[in-house]
XYZ file of C-alpha atoms in Angstrom:
709
model
C 100.311 64.890 115.740
C 102.552 66.622 112.614
C 105.225 68.462 113.907
C 106.288 72.014 111.566
C 109.339 72.380 110.056
C 111.866 74.141 112.855
C 112.527 77.658 111.296
C 116.576 76.956 110.390
C 114.644 74.068 107.366
C 111.625 75.639 106.488
C 111.333 76.347 103.046
C 110.656 79.906 101.383
C 107.651 80.420 99.455
C 108.152 81.075 95.606
C 107.315 84.255 95.187
C 105.895 85.308 91.581
C 108.116 87.895 91.258
C 111.812 87.585 90.458
C 114.176 88.636 87.484
C 113.760 86.916 84.779
C 117.514 86.459 84.580
C 117.211 84.195 88.393
C 113.916 82.815 87.048
C 114.963 81.457 83.498
C 118.130 80.495 84.686
C 116.721 78.563 87.225
C 114.130 77.614 85.442
C 116.849 76.035 83.600
C 118.082 74.860 85.908
C 115.211 72.668 87.046
C 113.588 72.058 83.637
C 113.622 68.255 83.062
C 115.337 67.423 79.765
C 113.068 65.447 77.703
C 114.501 61.845 78.175
C 113.784 62.575 82.213
C 110.103 64.187 81.820
C 109.029 60.732 79.550
C 110.448 58.444 82.065
C 109.068 60.246 84.912
C 105.185 60.518 82.632
C 105.704 56.262 82.126
C 106.373 55.947 85.737
C 103.310 58.407 86.577
C 99.899 56.325 86.944
C 97.821 57.329 84.052
C 95.620 60.478 84.446
C 96.771 61.669 87.866
C 97.835 65.923 86.778
C 101.192 67.462 85.796
C 100.478 69.911 88.484
C 104.372 71.473 89.101
C 104.473 71.997 85.534
C 101.087 73.619 85.119
C 102.621 76.183 88.300
C 105.710 76.508 86.095
C 103.741 78.136 83.114
C 101.246 80.632 85.150
C 104.677 82.001 86.942
C 106.709 82.685 83.261
C 103.414 84.653 81.934
C 103.471 86.876 84.856
C 107.211 87.642 84.851
C 106.343 88.474 81.434
C 103.825 91.213 82.000
C 105.960 92.374 84.790
C 108.877 93.412 82.487
C 107.002 94.872 80.283
C 105.348 96.972 82.228
C 108.251 98.324 83.741
C 109.574 99.263 80.538
C 105.808 101.211 78.802
C 106.664 102.564 82.443
C 110.715 104.122 81.562
C 109.906 104.586 78.204
C 107.300 107.082 79.180
C 108.988 109.105 82.027
C 111.615 109.932 79.874
C 109.725 110.819 77.111
C 108.141 113.827 80.031
C 111.852 114.786 80.841
C 112.514 115.620 77.462
C 109.025 117.145 76.755
C 109.800 118.976 79.779
C 113.703 119.902 78.356
C 112.258 120.932 74.851
C 109.624 123.538 77.267
C 112.253 125.381 79.331
C 114.691 125.395 76.229
C 114.699 129.307 74.225
C 113.131 129.740 70.915
C 116.640 129.667 68.435
C 116.531 132.459 65.951
C 116.676 131.397 62.034
C 115.213 128.344 62.769
C 115.196 126.548 59.904
C 112.823 123.399 58.405
C 115.424 121.047 58.466
C 116.463 121.945 61.870
C 113.563 119.979 63.126
C 114.146 117.089 61.501
C 115.616 114.576 63.917
C 117.959 112.021 61.835
C 118.671 108.971 63.514
C 122.355 108.647 61.943
C 125.219 110.484 63.871
C 127.185 110.584 60.687
C 124.575 112.358 58.459
C 123.020 114.887 61.335
C 126.502 116.327 61.508
C 127.155 116.643 57.576
C 123.243 117.973 57.728
C 124.343 120.563 60.236
C 127.847 121.489 58.492
C 125.920 122.393 55.604
C 123.625 124.089 56.884
C 126.846 126.161 58.918
C 128.204 127.284 55.306
C 125.062 128.327 53.753
C 124.247 130.897 56.364
C 125.961 134.827 55.257
C 129.889 135.373 57.051
C 130.280 138.999 57.352
C 133.424 140.185 56.270
C 136.229 140.616 58.605
C 136.290 144.753 59.080
C 140.124 145.776 58.102
C 142.435 147.952 59.870
C 145.670 149.476 60.376
C 148.821 146.891 60.160
C 150.976 149.512 62.350
C 147.540 149.796 64.992
C 147.027 145.998 64.967
C 150.520 145.628 65.619
C 150.186 148.322 68.466
C 147.543 146.580 69.761
C 149.230 143.411 69.907
C 152.180 144.870 71.328
C 149.915 147.051 74.639
C 147.923 143.433 74.926
C 150.322 141.387 75.810
C 152.486 141.578 78.886
C 155.435 140.591 77.247
C 154.800 141.586 73.297
C 155.378 138.513 71.816
C 151.618 137.908 71.245
C 151.239 134.516 68.692
C 150.843 136.047 65.110
C 149.642 133.351 62.440
C 153.417 133.424 59.650
C 150.763 134.450 56.268
C 149.353 136.599 58.181
C 152.992 138.065 60.147
C 153.961 138.671 56.454
C 151.121 140.715 55.593
C 151.251 143.085 58.114
C 155.065 143.485 57.385
C 154.294 143.370 54.018
C 151.642 146.875 54.992
C 153.776 149.001 56.457
C 155.666 151.094 54.122
C 157.746 152.764 56.954
C 160.728 150.368 57.866
C 162.550 151.965 60.627
C 159.574 152.076 62.601
C 159.251 150.120 66.039
C 156.537 147.995 64.590
C 158.432 147.478 61.526
C 161.811 146.019 62.980
C 159.321 144.063 65.758
C 158.099 142.067 63.218
C 161.279 141.896 61.800
C 162.897 140.278 65.138
C 160.118 137.769 65.222
C 160.759 136.686 61.910
C 163.824 136.401 62.354
C 164.137 134.166 65.923
C 161.451 132.204 64.203
C 163.277 131.577 61.171
C 166.513 130.428 63.498
C 165.426 128.566 65.934
C 163.530 126.123 63.161
C 166.566 126.550 60.972
C 169.094 124.930 64.409
C 165.671 122.294 65.031
C 165.618 121.395 61.633
C 169.659 120.748 60.796
C 170.703 116.743 60.799
C 174.797 115.860 59.418
C 172.614 115.276 56.254
C 170.889 118.954 55.393
C 173.886 121.091 57.336
C 175.051 121.957 54.176
C 172.524 123.474 52.764
C 170.932 125.008 56.122
C 173.924 126.957 56.131
C 173.252 128.925 53.772
C 170.412 129.949 54.990
C 171.242 130.615 58.382
C 174.077 133.147 56.480
C 170.488 134.407 54.477
C 169.716 135.756 58.016
C 171.080 138.445 59.602
C 173.481 137.190 62.300
C 175.292 139.686 63.074
C 171.842 141.674 64.702
C 169.968 138.069 66.131
C 173.947 136.840 67.302
C 172.437 136.456 70.717
C 169.226 134.868 69.866
C 171.608 132.136 67.490
C 173.484 131.936 70.587
C 170.133 131.031 73.229
C 168.727 128.908 70.406
C 171.121 126.350 69.778
C 172.798 126.079 73.442
C 168.689 125.019 73.769
C 168.568 122.628 71.091
C 171.524 121.173 72.438
C 170.978 120.782 76.023
C 167.287 118.980 74.769
C 168.941 116.170 72.105
C 173.045 116.034 73.133
C 172.883 112.915 70.556
C 173.600 115.967 67.922
C 175.699 118.366 69.670
C 178.151 116.969 66.329
C 175.444 118.989 64.209
C 175.575 122.025 66.444
C 179.103 121.986 66.545
C 180.031 121.562 62.669
C 177.251 125.053 62.303
C 179.191 127.069 64.834
C 182.605 125.749 63.422
C 181.425 127.377 59.905
C 179.722 130.507 61.226
C 183.162 131.277 63.110
C 185.619 131.143 60.560
C 182.953 134.251 58.668
C 181.740 135.800 62.049
C 183.920 135.331 64.940
C 182.138 136.984 67.602
C 179.557 134.134 67.543
C 181.850 132.032 68.539
C 183.552 134.164 71.260
C 179.680 134.855 72.601
C 179.299 130.904 73.009
C 182.286 130.048 74.528
C 181.623 133.215 76.920
C 178.021 132.394 77.397
C 179.118 128.342 77.627
C 181.747 129.176 80.415
C 179.272 131.554 82.493
C 176.751 128.170 82.301
C 179.248 126.307 83.445
C 180.303 128.395 86.529
C 176.519 128.279 87.593
C 175.448 124.995 86.920
C 178.683 123.223 88.934
C 177.660 125.893 92.149
C 174.530 125.057 92.566
C 175.043 120.794 91.995
C 173.107 120.860 88.585
C 174.609 117.741 87.427
C 171.870 117.901 83.925
C 173.336 121.209 82.629
C 176.882 120.502 83.544
C 176.547 117.194 81.356
C 175.151 118.826 78.656
C 177.445 122.057 78.303
C 180.822 120.315 79.007
C 179.820 117.946 76.213
C 179.306 121.570 73.802
C 182.552 122.460 75.351
C 184.397 119.166 74.282
C 183.166 119.563 70.527
C 183.676 123.125 70.199
C 187.749 121.745 71.001
C 187.425 118.729 68.677
C 186.634 122.051 66.016
C 189.347 124.348 66.829
C 186.246 126.513 68.474
C 187.532 126.681 71.950
C 191.141 126.326 73.231
C 192.269 123.523 74.510
C 193.240 124.805 77.828
C 189.765 125.159 78.794
C 189.255 121.532 78.246
C 192.093 120.957 80.126
C 191.568 123.317 83.025
C 187.303 122.354 83.291
C 189.127 118.331 84.215
C 191.698 119.626 86.937
C 188.354 121.632 88.172
C 186.369 118.820 88.136
C 189.036 116.219 89.269
C 190.935 118.029 92.191
C 187.935 117.121 94.529
C 185.975 114.442 92.878
C 182.734 112.952 93.667
C 180.455 110.675 92.184
C 178.962 113.857 89.726
C 181.930 115.296 88.973
C 183.970 112.251 87.854
C 180.691 111.151 86.419
C 181.003 114.674 83.828
C 184.610 114.560 83.945
C 184.864 110.508 82.495
C 181.983 111.897 79.705
C 184.215 114.910 78.672
C 187.364 112.985 78.734
C 184.924 110.349 76.040
C 184.178 113.464 74.173
C 187.325 115.241 73.590
C 189.821 112.366 75.067
C 191.049 111.945 71.084
C 191.470 115.919 70.341
C 193.920 115.779 73.959
C 195.484 113.236 73.275
C 197.076 114.306 69.779
C 197.366 117.909 70.500
C 198.539 118.526 74.614
C 199.852 114.618 74.991
C 201.420 115.006 79.226
C 198.148 116.697 79.662
C 196.437 113.540 78.770
C 198.399 111.731 80.690
C 197.871 113.431 83.653
C 194.215 113.345 83.354
C 194.576 109.709 83.641
C 197.021 109.339 86.234
C 194.364 111.065 88.909
C 191.662 109.226 86.903
C 194.048 106.386 88.101
C 194.423 107.126 91.695
C 191.065 108.303 91.929
C 190.322 103.946 91.119
C 192.908 103.031 93.085
C 191.565 104.587 96.574
C 188.817 102.940 96.308
C 186.439 105.369 98.135
C 184.227 105.740 95.276
C 180.488 103.424 94.106
C 180.835 100.285 91.967
C 178.993 102.413 89.547
C 181.715 105.103 89.371
C 184.484 103.031 89.176
C 183.230 101.282 86.467
C 182.935 104.261 84.419
C 186.433 105.020 85.420
C 186.890 100.903 83.774
C 185.014 101.669 80.583
C 187.036 105.236 80.069
C 190.438 103.315 79.893
C 189.429 100.290 77.637
C 188.504 103.905 75.460
C 191.509 105.118 75.376
C 192.707 101.469 74.902
C 191.274 101.213 71.763
C 192.060 104.466 70.590
C 189.244 105.973 70.608
C 187.241 103.889 67.496
C 183.918 105.199 68.137
C 184.435 108.210 70.058
C 186.377 109.703 67.248
C 187.386 113.876 67.036
C 185.258 115.369 64.122
C 183.414 113.158 62.170
C 183.926 112.923 58.183
C 180.886 114.531 57.330
C 181.068 117.212 60.112
C 184.589 118.093 58.974
C 183.637 121.091 56.875
C 186.606 123.470 57.986
C 190.336 123.858 57.163
C 192.756 123.760 60.254
C 194.220 126.986 58.313
C 190.796 128.800 58.030
C 189.766 127.971 61.857
C 189.752 130.680 64.623
C 190.631 129.912 67.552
C 189.525 131.495 70.637
C 191.621 131.365 74.065
C 188.875 132.234 76.598
C 189.825 131.198 80.045
C 187.218 129.054 82.685
C 188.518 131.729 85.261
C 188.231 135.202 84.073
C 186.392 137.779 85.569
C 185.066 139.712 82.897
C 183.315 138.083 80.905
C 180.260 138.939 78.978
C 177.294 137.600 77.668
C 175.441 139.856 76.534
C 171.532 139.145 77.603
C 170.387 142.333 75.916
C 171.654 141.214 72.925
C 168.101 138.133 73.467
C 165.439 140.915 73.910
C 163.990 143.348 70.797
C 165.552 147.131 70.665
C 164.571 149.752 68.307
C 167.504 150.637 65.910
C 167.693 154.147 64.872
C 169.963 153.150 62.052
C 167.995 149.724 61.246
C 168.006 150.329 56.991
C 171.513 150.679 57.211
C 172.305 148.029 59.268
C 170.586 145.919 57.078
C 172.321 147.104 54.120
C 175.789 145.837 55.980
C 174.539 142.935 56.505
C 173.586 142.751 52.661
C 177.358 143.209 51.680
C 178.384 140.842 54.245
C 175.774 138.006 53.323
C 177.059 138.896 49.662
C 180.468 138.456 50.056
C 179.889 134.914 51.793
C 177.415 132.968 49.529
C 179.312 134.549 46.769
C 178.035 136.520 43.874
C 174.939 134.232 42.496
C 172.440 136.013 44.725
C 173.485 139.632 43.660
C 172.855 138.277 39.759
C 170.358 136.516 40.737
C 168.845 139.344 42.067
C 169.491 141.868 39.389
C 168.721 140.296 36.163
C 164.972 141.363 36.343
C 165.243 143.804 34.120
C 167.801 145.964 32.925
C 168.122 149.153 34.776
C 168.307 146.483 38.009
C 170.976 144.749 36.099
C 173.454 148.255 35.461
C 172.141 148.962 39.570
C 174.204 145.112 39.580
C 177.142 145.751 38.188
C 177.981 149.209 39.524
C 177.242 147.432 43.026
C 179.566 144.406 42.251
C 182.528 146.932 41.114
C 182.018 148.639 44.555
C 182.174 145.077 46.524
C 185.438 144.830 43.958
C 186.901 147.108 45.459
C 185.982 147.051 48.937
C 187.711 143.746 48.688
C 190.824 145.442 47.341
C 191.456 147.871 50.078
C 193.418 146.624 52.367
C 192.593 147.043 56.456
C 195.870 148.391 57.880
C 195.083 147.711 62.038
C 197.215 150.510 63.167
C 196.595 149.604 66.726
C 198.669 146.188 66.364
C 195.786 143.947 68.238
C 196.074 141.510 65.970
C 199.605 140.952 66.557
C 199.416 141.252 70.688
C 196.832 138.649 70.185
C 199.307 136.072 67.523
C 201.159 136.882 70.658
C 198.987 135.877 72.670
C 198.559 133.023 71.481
C 202.022 132.076 70.107
C 203.053 132.549 74.468
C 199.879 130.440 75.259
C 200.834 127.778 73.065
C 204.787 127.495 74.042
C 203.391 127.056 77.407
C 200.556 124.684 77.487
C 202.984 121.731 75.095
C 205.042 119.147 76.905
C 207.254 118.338 74.567
C 209.001 119.883 71.181
C 206.975 117.958 68.869
C 203.490 119.057 70.358
C 204.633 122.823 70.499
C 206.008 122.449 66.678
C 202.825 120.771 65.446
C 200.278 123.481 66.801
C 202.844 126.434 66.667
C 202.254 125.385 62.481
C 197.930 125.080 63.131
C 198.073 128.779 64.284
C 196.959 131.270 61.206
C 199.904 133.291 59.814
C 200.523 135.782 56.851
C 202.615 136.640 54.650
C 205.695 137.921 57.062
C 204.572 136.825 60.397
C 207.087 133.824 60.830
C 209.929 136.881 62.466
C 206.863 136.980 64.663
C 206.746 133.692 66.095
C 210.532 133.455 65.857
C 211.212 136.602 68.384
C 208.430 134.546 70.676
C 210.336 131.539 70.420
C 213.379 133.473 71.350
C 211.442 136.143 73.960
C 210.392 132.891 75.489
C 213.993 131.490 75.996
C 215.311 135.019 77.358
C 212.753 134.556 80.250
C 213.865 131.318 81.581
C 216.310 130.712 84.726
C 218.814 128.609 82.910
C 218.002 127.560 79.184
C 216.243 124.535 77.929
C 217.090 122.800 74.932
C 212.965 122.737 74.548
C 213.198 125.932 72.174
C 215.843 124.982 70.807
C 214.731 121.949 69.130
C 211.839 123.944 68.047
C 213.464 126.315 66.242
C 216.066 123.788 65.206
C 212.486 121.899 63.348
C 210.698 125.456 62.452
C 213.953 126.251 60.655
C 214.467 122.665 58.494
C 210.809 122.392 57.557
C 211.463 125.873 55.643
C 213.447 127.342 53.760
C 211.497 130.853 55.319
C 211.262 129.430 58.866
C 215.809 129.333 58.258
C 215.586 133.451 56.872
C 212.979 134.534 59.929
C 215.637 133.409 62.669
C 218.769 134.553 60.645
C 217.175 138.301 60.483
C 216.374 137.033 64.721
C 219.913 136.673 64.738
C 221.611 139.323 63.559
C 219.061 141.680 65.065
C 219.450 140.347 68.550
C 223.135 140.652 68.189
C 222.626 144.828 67.519
C 220.535 145.092 70.553
C 222.551 142.755 73.118
C 223.386 145.457 74.998
C 219.612 145.621 75.666
C 219.354 142.216 77.846
C 220.953 140.882 81.394
C 223.200 138.719 81.572
C 220.457 135.595 82.394
C 218.633 136.278 79.384
C 221.836 136.894 77.352
C 223.324 133.925 78.183
C 219.723 132.083 77.023
C 220.132 133.648 73.711
C 223.828 132.381 72.888
C 222.930 129.034 74.058
C 219.741 128.929 72.008
C 221.333 130.146 68.753
C 224.708 128.630 69.023
C 222.212 124.889 69.504
C 220.775 126.306 65.591
C 223.967 126.672 64.452
C 225.429 123.624 65.442
C 223.200 121.664 64.672
C 222.795 123.259 61.394
C 219.787 124.666 60.946
C 220.288 128.088 59.248
C 223.147 129.395 57.682
C 226.810 130.219 59.283
C 226.429 133.716 57.266
C 225.241 135.412 60.194
C 228.421 135.377 61.457
C 229.413 137.888 59.034
C 227.460 140.659 60.715
C 230.344 140.282 63.910
C 232.933 142.219 63.517
C 235.896 141.249 65.874
C 237.598 144.722 67.517
C 238.263 147.428 69.927
C 235.964 150.215 68.593
C 232.776 147.831 67.102
C 232.514 145.550 69.998
C 231.347 146.067 73.349
C 230.859 143.808 76.777
C 227.800 142.349 75.908
C 228.532 141.399 72.578
C 232.198 139.937 73.542
C 230.304 137.883 76.657
C 227.361 136.301 73.545
C 230.043 135.618 71.227
C 232.170 133.880 74.118
C 228.966 132.399 74.901
C 228.150 131.330 71.361
C 231.583 129.739 70.619
C 231.864 127.737 73.696
C 228.515 125.752 72.951
C 229.742 125.028 69.620
C 232.344 123.804 70.926
C 231.138 121.730 73.437
C 228.166 120.632 70.390
C 231.152 120.177 67.227
C 234.284 119.781 68.692
C 237.198 121.705 68.991
C 238.769 120.160 66.242
C 235.610 120.212 63.891
C 235.144 123.458 64.671
C 238.517 124.870 64.017
C 237.658 122.926 60.625
C 235.240 125.032 59.841
C 236.939 128.211 60.435
C 239.733 127.610 58.570
C 237.887 125.554 55.429
C 238.315 128.489 52.277
C 234.719 128.100 51.003
C 233.837 130.279 54.653
C 236.139 132.875 55.083
C 233.782 135.087 53.618
C 231.625 134.467 57.060
C 234.860 134.639 59.236
C 236.609 137.387 58.070
C 235.247 139.927 60.605
C 235.312 137.075 63.447
C 239.128 136.912 62.696
C 240.652 140.590 61.119
C 242.922 140.667 59.317
C 242.821 143.797 57.731
C 244.821 145.319 60.637
C 247.725 144.025 63.297
C 245.682 145.688 65.682
C 242.351 143.646 64.888
C 243.904 140.754 64.280
C 245.784 141.290 67.493
C 242.289 141.769 69.374
C 240.855 139.215 67.984
C 243.782 136.507 69.181
C 243.739 137.689 72.702
C 240.559 137.354 73.111
C 240.262 133.720 71.958
C 242.777 132.926 74.128
C 241.192 133.851 76.800
C 238.224 132.065 76.358
C 240.433 128.658 75.948
C 239.959 128.881 72.093
C 243.689 130.089 70.819
C 243.553 127.060 69.274
C 240.981 128.834 66.445
C 243.658 131.506 65.875
C 246.619 129.826 64.435
C 246.137 131.357 61.072
C 246.052 134.922 62.248
C 249.475 133.882 64.427
C 250.734 132.969 60.635
C 249.461 136.138 58.913
C 251.104 138.383 62.131
C 254.662 136.787 61.814
C 254.641 137.148 58.553
C 252.860 141.232 58.528
C 255.781 142.746 58.519
C 257.701 140.943 55.655
C 254.676 141.497 53.673
C 254.962 145.182 54.475
C 258.276 145.614 53.736
C 257.881 144.232 49.637
C 254.971 146.255 49.263
C 256.761 148.998 49.996
C 259.705 147.979 47.653
C 257.816 147.370 44.621
C 256.822 151.433 45.561
C 260.229 152.356 45.097
C 261.164 151.022 42.249
C 258.438 152.526 40.572
C 259.186 155.707 41.790
C 262.776 155.952 39.979
C 263.156 159.323 39.411
C 265.260 160.840 40.527
C 268.727 159.001 42.355
C 267.723 161.671 45.411
C 264.015 160.785 45.786
C 264.879 157.160 45.581
C 268.167 157.039 48.285
C 265.000 158.905 50.792
C 262.568 157.170 49.804
C 264.502 153.814 50.477
C 265.804 155.156 54.188
C 262.215 155.511 54.712
C 260.949 152.137 53.712
C 263.972 151.474 55.654
C 262.684 153.520 59.221
C 259.538 151.770 58.544
C 260.358 148.162 57.991
C 262.309 148.397 61.284
C 259.604 150.238 63.558
C 257.697 147.257 62.169
C 260.252 144.819 63.210
C 260.104 146.286 66.857
C 256.590 146.388 66.906
C 255.886 142.431 65.578
C 258.398 141.421 68.251
C 256.469 143.414 70.965
C 253.096 141.667 69.901
C 254.378 137.983 69.504
C 256.273 138.886 73.033
C 253.176 139.966 74.390
C 250.613 137.114 72.605
C 253.925 134.969 74.165
């Protein structure tokens, strides 16, 4: 009895319905090769049927029929669904016969549809009043900033006849904003000279808020172009300084806010912009130094990173203009590095900065040569400080406001633009016709007359600002060479040298003790140019005449200051001719001034050299007032004065003159007596009077010599 196989090893019945892939792969694997088939056929007995081969052929035919039936059924279902969709779809209006054409090529079908759309008639758009359209655009948007294509905007602007209306001004405002943004976004180092005239062509006075906002956004977005934006501001600042002042004010306020809320990215962008503006002399270096002291006062990782980046940009400039303060900043960074309380990354940044300084900032120049577009004497520097409380950012300039005097302001800016850009535009605008030529000539003559007119500032605002700038420059300098270099960069009008000299003397007089720093500065200026020497000579005469207004300490400093200038021959000693040493023309203050002046000269030159200078016959006129010989009373006063201050050796000539004075007077009287020989009585009386006067003079000389001894 045969046992049935266990279920585990039972063979599965082959189903004739298998997927073509599986059956095909299985048939491939089981189909015998010709060689093996021929061998098996040879081995089989003759007349035995090949049953497995016939069964395999029948199964393949069944599978093909089954797959064909499935394809037919799926095609029928898809056609039914397409019929249902076409039956439910609403009928198309104006269905053309070409629309029923079914094209299998997708590109050809799209081209046919495009051509059919072009054949359809287009209804013309109804015309609308531009003013009404502008009002609609303003009223339908929250901020009134609806996008209008440039061509349509120009068309609307050309169609509005009333140029003083609010709608026209808004269109002009939008055009101004787009123009300024476009010009700033496409400026580079290569095309900056072509962009600047276009910028001046826009009304920058009206759009100064837009200009500052646009250039700050562009700089924050692309910090690699910060030097280019700073060069643009430097050129515009020479002609329109209010734009530079507004930009620095906004940068200071933005830095304050970012520093308080720990916004590192904004601080980096703002300090980079301020650094390049400092390199261009738009911002004063005091602002940069105060930012550095604020960042390094209580150092953190972020503040040190910002300070290091700031020093990379402005370090070369500070090493030239404020070397002492620059040394202090690096000393602070060195102390922070030695403390070792910062991360390795921050330490590495400080070490890189020291290496850059060692290489003399060869990769970080203050101003690239292609961006050095402004002369030093034409630049206007704004002395805004970091801790000022009354900074006005003028946010109202960023939004549109109706201007009732719009046309007048536009004409004023047109005159300013013509003055900045030259006379080319006026010539081109006046070449259209003969009438326009005449109008252009009249306008040019009017502009020339306006240029010749000088505006007198009776409020002395410019003078006060100049004195403030000189004072801040003096106080921010560590040595006299740095001070002289920075003062020479200040733009002075002809005749304003006296203001700088007076400011130096006033600063010197306010010190507790005399500092040679001021003397060296005055000496360097006096030896640079003859105009400076004449200015200090004028200051000497003025200060001597008003010396009674000073207290003892300022008087002493001023006397030592002029003593230094005279001992170094910075200016001529001829200024001493303004001093008349006698009891009537001097006061206690003037005598103290002379005493300190000559004592300082003795300390610098020595008594012998000073005596030789006083006794030199070439300079007799200079010392005629100090050593008078016109009157014995004044001579005795001068001798007593110099003897009391320990300089009696300077009065040897005066003593000889005083001794020989009676003999000279007697000889003079004898000459007069010989000439007057009218009568014997007259000659006797004249001789008696002469002898009486001679005895009186002898007694006077004896008493004076006794008092001198």
